[in-house]
Amino acid sequence: MLFSYNWLKDYVKSLPAPDKLAVSLTMHFAEVEDIKKLAGDFVFDIDIRPNRAADCFSHLGIAREIAAIANLTLKMPSVKVPFLGAVKTTDLVEVIVQDKPACSRYTAKAVTDVKVGPSPKWLQDRLKACGMRPINNIVDAANYVMLETGQPLHAFDAEKLQGKKIIVRPAKKTEEIVTLDGDKFSLDPTILVIADEKKPVAIAGIKGGKDTEIDKQTKTIIIESANFNPLAIRRASKKINLRTDASVRFEHGLDPNLAEFALNRAASLMQKIAKGKAAKDMIDIYSQKVSPVQINLDLNYLNGLLGINIAKTRAAQILKKLGFKIIKQTKKYLLVEAPTSRSDVSLPEDLIEEIGRIVGYEQIPAVFPAASLIPAKRNDGLFWEDMVKDILKAVGFTEVYNYSFIADKDAGELVELQNPLSAEQKYLRPSLIPGLLTNAKKNAANFSSIKIFEIGKIFKKDKDIKEQKQLTALMTGTDFYQLKGIVDLLLEKLGISSVWYDDYQPTPEESKLELWHPQKRAEIKTDDGEIGFLGEILPIKAVVFDINFDKLVESVSGEHEYRPISKFPAVVRDLAILVPRKIKVEEVLNKINTAGGAIIRDVDLFDIYEGEEVPDDKKNLAFHIIYQSEEKTLTSAEVDLVQQKVIKALEKDPSWEVRK
Amino acid sequence: MTDLKKIKKEAEKEIGSAKDLKELQDVFNQYLGKRGELTQILRSLKDMPKRERIMFGKDANDVKNALTIAFDEKSAGLKAGEARAAEEKEWIDVTAPGKKIAVGHLHPLTLAKRKTMEIFQSMGFAVAEGPDIETEWYNFDALNIPKDHPARDVWDTFYLKDGPLLRTHTSPVQIRYMEKNNPPLRIIAPGTVYRHESTDSSHEFQLYQVEGLMVDKDISVANLKAVVGEFFRRFFEKEVDFRLRPDFFPFVEPGFDISITCLVCGGKGCSVCKETGWLEVAGAGMVHPNVFKAAGLSPEWQGWAFGFGLERLAMLKYRINDIRLFRSSDLRFLNQF
Ligand SMILES: [Zn+2]
């Protein structure tokens, strides 16, 4: 919101220099985002937070803040000017408030004999500095008082009000209005209007209508200074998609007690700059009177919450400068009355903020909390997450962070957004795979092989919406077994000892998602059941593992048992065997281990071969079998004996043939 | 006698002029080999009369020893020379680049998050997490952000089709944690948050936030300043000046904006800090009584909370100039960490 430095000078004598003032306001009130230099003035752009809109979307509000911060005197503009009008407002117009909950106060005053014309330069300059376009002296006076006090005002041409009536009521279903800007709006009963006997003449609190506009011929006007329900204005403004200087102020909830002051201020200004004669009386329909609240401030709490000692006198002085009243003082308490303009203040904490910010937070020392340092409990999920990331990094994977959103890729039931930013981000991702695939394609131009992973949330829709942490990795330029080796390593490092892989059994629904290679895909299983998948991905030549991270964490043990290194040498024998193609390596390994017993330390598959020199329906598997005893050095004869046993066991099946 | 002297002189000359080990071996063979001249003289000693044998024999042995030493020295010299020559052939260009080892990389947000967690855990903060999909209650109502109030407009929100929303901040974790745990408590809550806004080099619709909460009977703004100051110092690994100024968040009172001295210009003013010398990095404040009430805690407790964007801190720490890089998954960017 824009404020004129010159204007502020009217209310605060010896106003600090613009730069100094900006720093003071930023440190004690709200951030001054910009100072623009104009001819003979400076414009301050201040980021007023929503809690202070009600009293500080106004020059007077800012002036009060400055006076409190810099300990200067606030000079309020006088409204004790003699009103010159001979006619009574009540003779010119009747005000009827039909919807009292939506309009807690409506004040009106007539000004006769106005001479509509341009307003004086000083006033035009101030309006322009605040980003408003001067129109004529009547409209400008109303706008000027809004910028001064924060109270939006409206002026009607009294002669254009049909039936001399102002009725505050909900709009009727088929009513329409053309605003001062010439825009036509269709209204409905959720929108509050100001109407004359026949039709709406203004959208209450938002915009005036063309029909009762002030023009060059206007002689008599009715000034409206009213208080509308913030919610009603907010909803109407949203509905017709029209935000104005007035609606923004009403939305934040103005002080009804401000209406009268602003009305008189506008009337006196119109006498001055439009030669008008303001009526001595005013119409005031004030149905829900707002009274100030009292708050008991415990000074120990004040100092305890801020962590600094502020004397009672200083606290009281600050509050008074800000417009609060000290009703009663005791040794430990201040009984404070908040002005009705400060609807944001109702609790002791609110008063503590007022005192704290004026004193300045830079005055508060940094003190470590006295509480004993209890060691923090470990968060298991995050601990394992870190460990997994480290392992994958160690084997060459780079971590990516993708967005949680995806475009529709007919991937079953997805969680849909009500207000997506774009069609590309219409749903929450049900899997990390599409993101990694996109990453791989995007990086392919710069990298010949890609190894990436992500740990992130995925979202699924069953009966309810479920979110789950997922771990997914993708690798290009390699095969299934390489990645399987990585999965093995990862699970082993996490202390998950029993892991096995099963053929993937797709449900009919899953087989619709032709992302995975139907053959080169396995389920990864632990004692707790299936935790994920591993396999080749069809859209690009890549292998992927996709693990439910929440399930993985349930399976980890963190146990890692050291196995003593045998003092006795190991003996390695190779074994090559021809088996039917569909025989699984696991089956062969099981047979070798069972036949060999404890003396076999490890069996290492070092080659799988299909093709030339091997019959069509067969494959050749080659193993290193490592024999080692923990008790003695094995002799060649002892090893040969076991190796023969193994061969015999393998050849029990006539379709298996150990190559000699 | 003259024979011996002559042999010695000639042998020494030939040893001296031998150009390599093979030539030297030939010289050796010529004099000291099985059929070498000196060997034959020594062999002929046994046929000499005793007196002569003693005298001549001594001289002959002296010559043999002298030549042996000369051979050894020459041989060592030639060997060293040959080794040097061989090594010289193995010259390499040490300025040529080393061979690249393929290693993986952790995401800069993970690195920044780890650092943050480590610092706070060392100060006794436990790590808590919450869901990305939140209810109106946890994201707004319980945090004293009333429905249909302009204050709610500050948080541009993504809503899901069936009602819930994507959390706009990690503050709901405060409520969830306080519902289940009694004070005194200290937590740090990292997580993804979402903002319905268009992106540019400093705005993103998906962000990583870290929430902090400390509640006890006598926790003050002074404590917040100490903990936050310690965090900045350790996170940026240098003295970092920071300031609190008034700001408004409905779930705290008083509320602050926390800014640090611009790390780019050191506070003098530059384009990064919009010439102010300060960078806003966090929102904070003393937990609002209505928040304690919503979480079911009695008014005897007091404490503070803060929230900062991890991207912002990582951008400052690693001098990253575009927030959109974090989720670009561009390996040319990620491989630098
Ligand atoms: Zn700077």
XYZ file of N, CA, C and O and ligand atoms in Angstrom, chain B residues 261-279, ligand 1:
77
model
N 22.082 -11.239 7.364
C 22.876 -10.326 6.541
C 23.081 -10.969 5.187
O 23.378 -12.162 5.119
N 22.939 -10.199 4.144
C 23.112 -10.747 2.798
C 24.502 -11.374 2.687
O 25.516 -10.719 2.935
N 24.519 -12.664 2.332
C 25.800 -13.375 2.267
C 26.557 -13.022 0.990
O 27.734 -13.302 0.859
N 25.849 -12.431 0.047
C 26.491 -12.107 -1.226
C 27.294 -10.812 -1.094
O 28.455 -10.744 -1.488
N 26.676 -9.793 -0.492
C 27.353 -8.491 -0.439
C 27.847 -8.179 0.968
O 28.477 -7.144 1.187
N 27.542 -9.050 1.925
C 27.979 -8.791 3.293
C 27.214 -7.658 3.959
O 27.666 -7.090 4.944
N 26.051 -7.309 3.391
C 25.217 -6.295 4.028
C 25.322 -4.914 3.403
O 24.661 -3.982 3.836
N 26.162 -4.814 2.387
C 26.339 -3.486 1.771
C 25.175 -3.152 0.831
O 24.932 -1.988 0.543
N 24.493 -4.168 0.360
C 23.411 -3.938 -0.593
C 23.802 -4.418 -1.979
O 24.837 -4.019 -2.499
N 22.980 -5.312 -2.537
C 23.251 -5.809 -3.893
C 21.930 -6.249 -4.508
O 20.882 -6.111 -3.885
N 21.988 -6.787 -5.716
C 20.735 -7.148 -6.380
C 20.048 -8.317 -5.688
O 18.834 -8.412 -5.669
N 20.846 -9.219 -5.101
C 20.259 -10.385 -4.433
C 19.389 -9.948 -3.250
O 18.298 -10.462 -3.040
N 19.873 -8.965 -2.474
C 19.129 -8.520 -1.288
C 18.297 -7.290 -1.603
O 17.819 -6.622 -0.699
N 18.111 -6.999 -2.876
C 17.371 -5.812 -3.326
C 17.887 -4.564 -2.628
O 17.122 -3.721 -2.168
N 19.205 -4.487 -2.508
C 19.898 -3.324 -1.957
C 19.630 -3.078 -0.474
O 19.984 -2.037 0.055
N 18.993 -4.023 0.203
C 18.689 -3.790 1.619
C 19.788 -4.293 2.542
O 19.868 -3.901 3.697
N 20.629 -5.207 2.038
C 21.654 -5.795 2.891
C 21.134 -6.954 3.722
O 21.893 -7.612 4.431
N 19.819 -7.221 3.637
C 19.222 -8.286 4.438
C 18.454 -9.263 3.554
O 17.900 -8.872 2.530
N 18.419 -10.506 3.983
C 17.663 -11.529 3.265
C 16.694 -12.202 4.222
O 17.103 -12.719 5.264
Zn 23.270 -8.198 -0.893
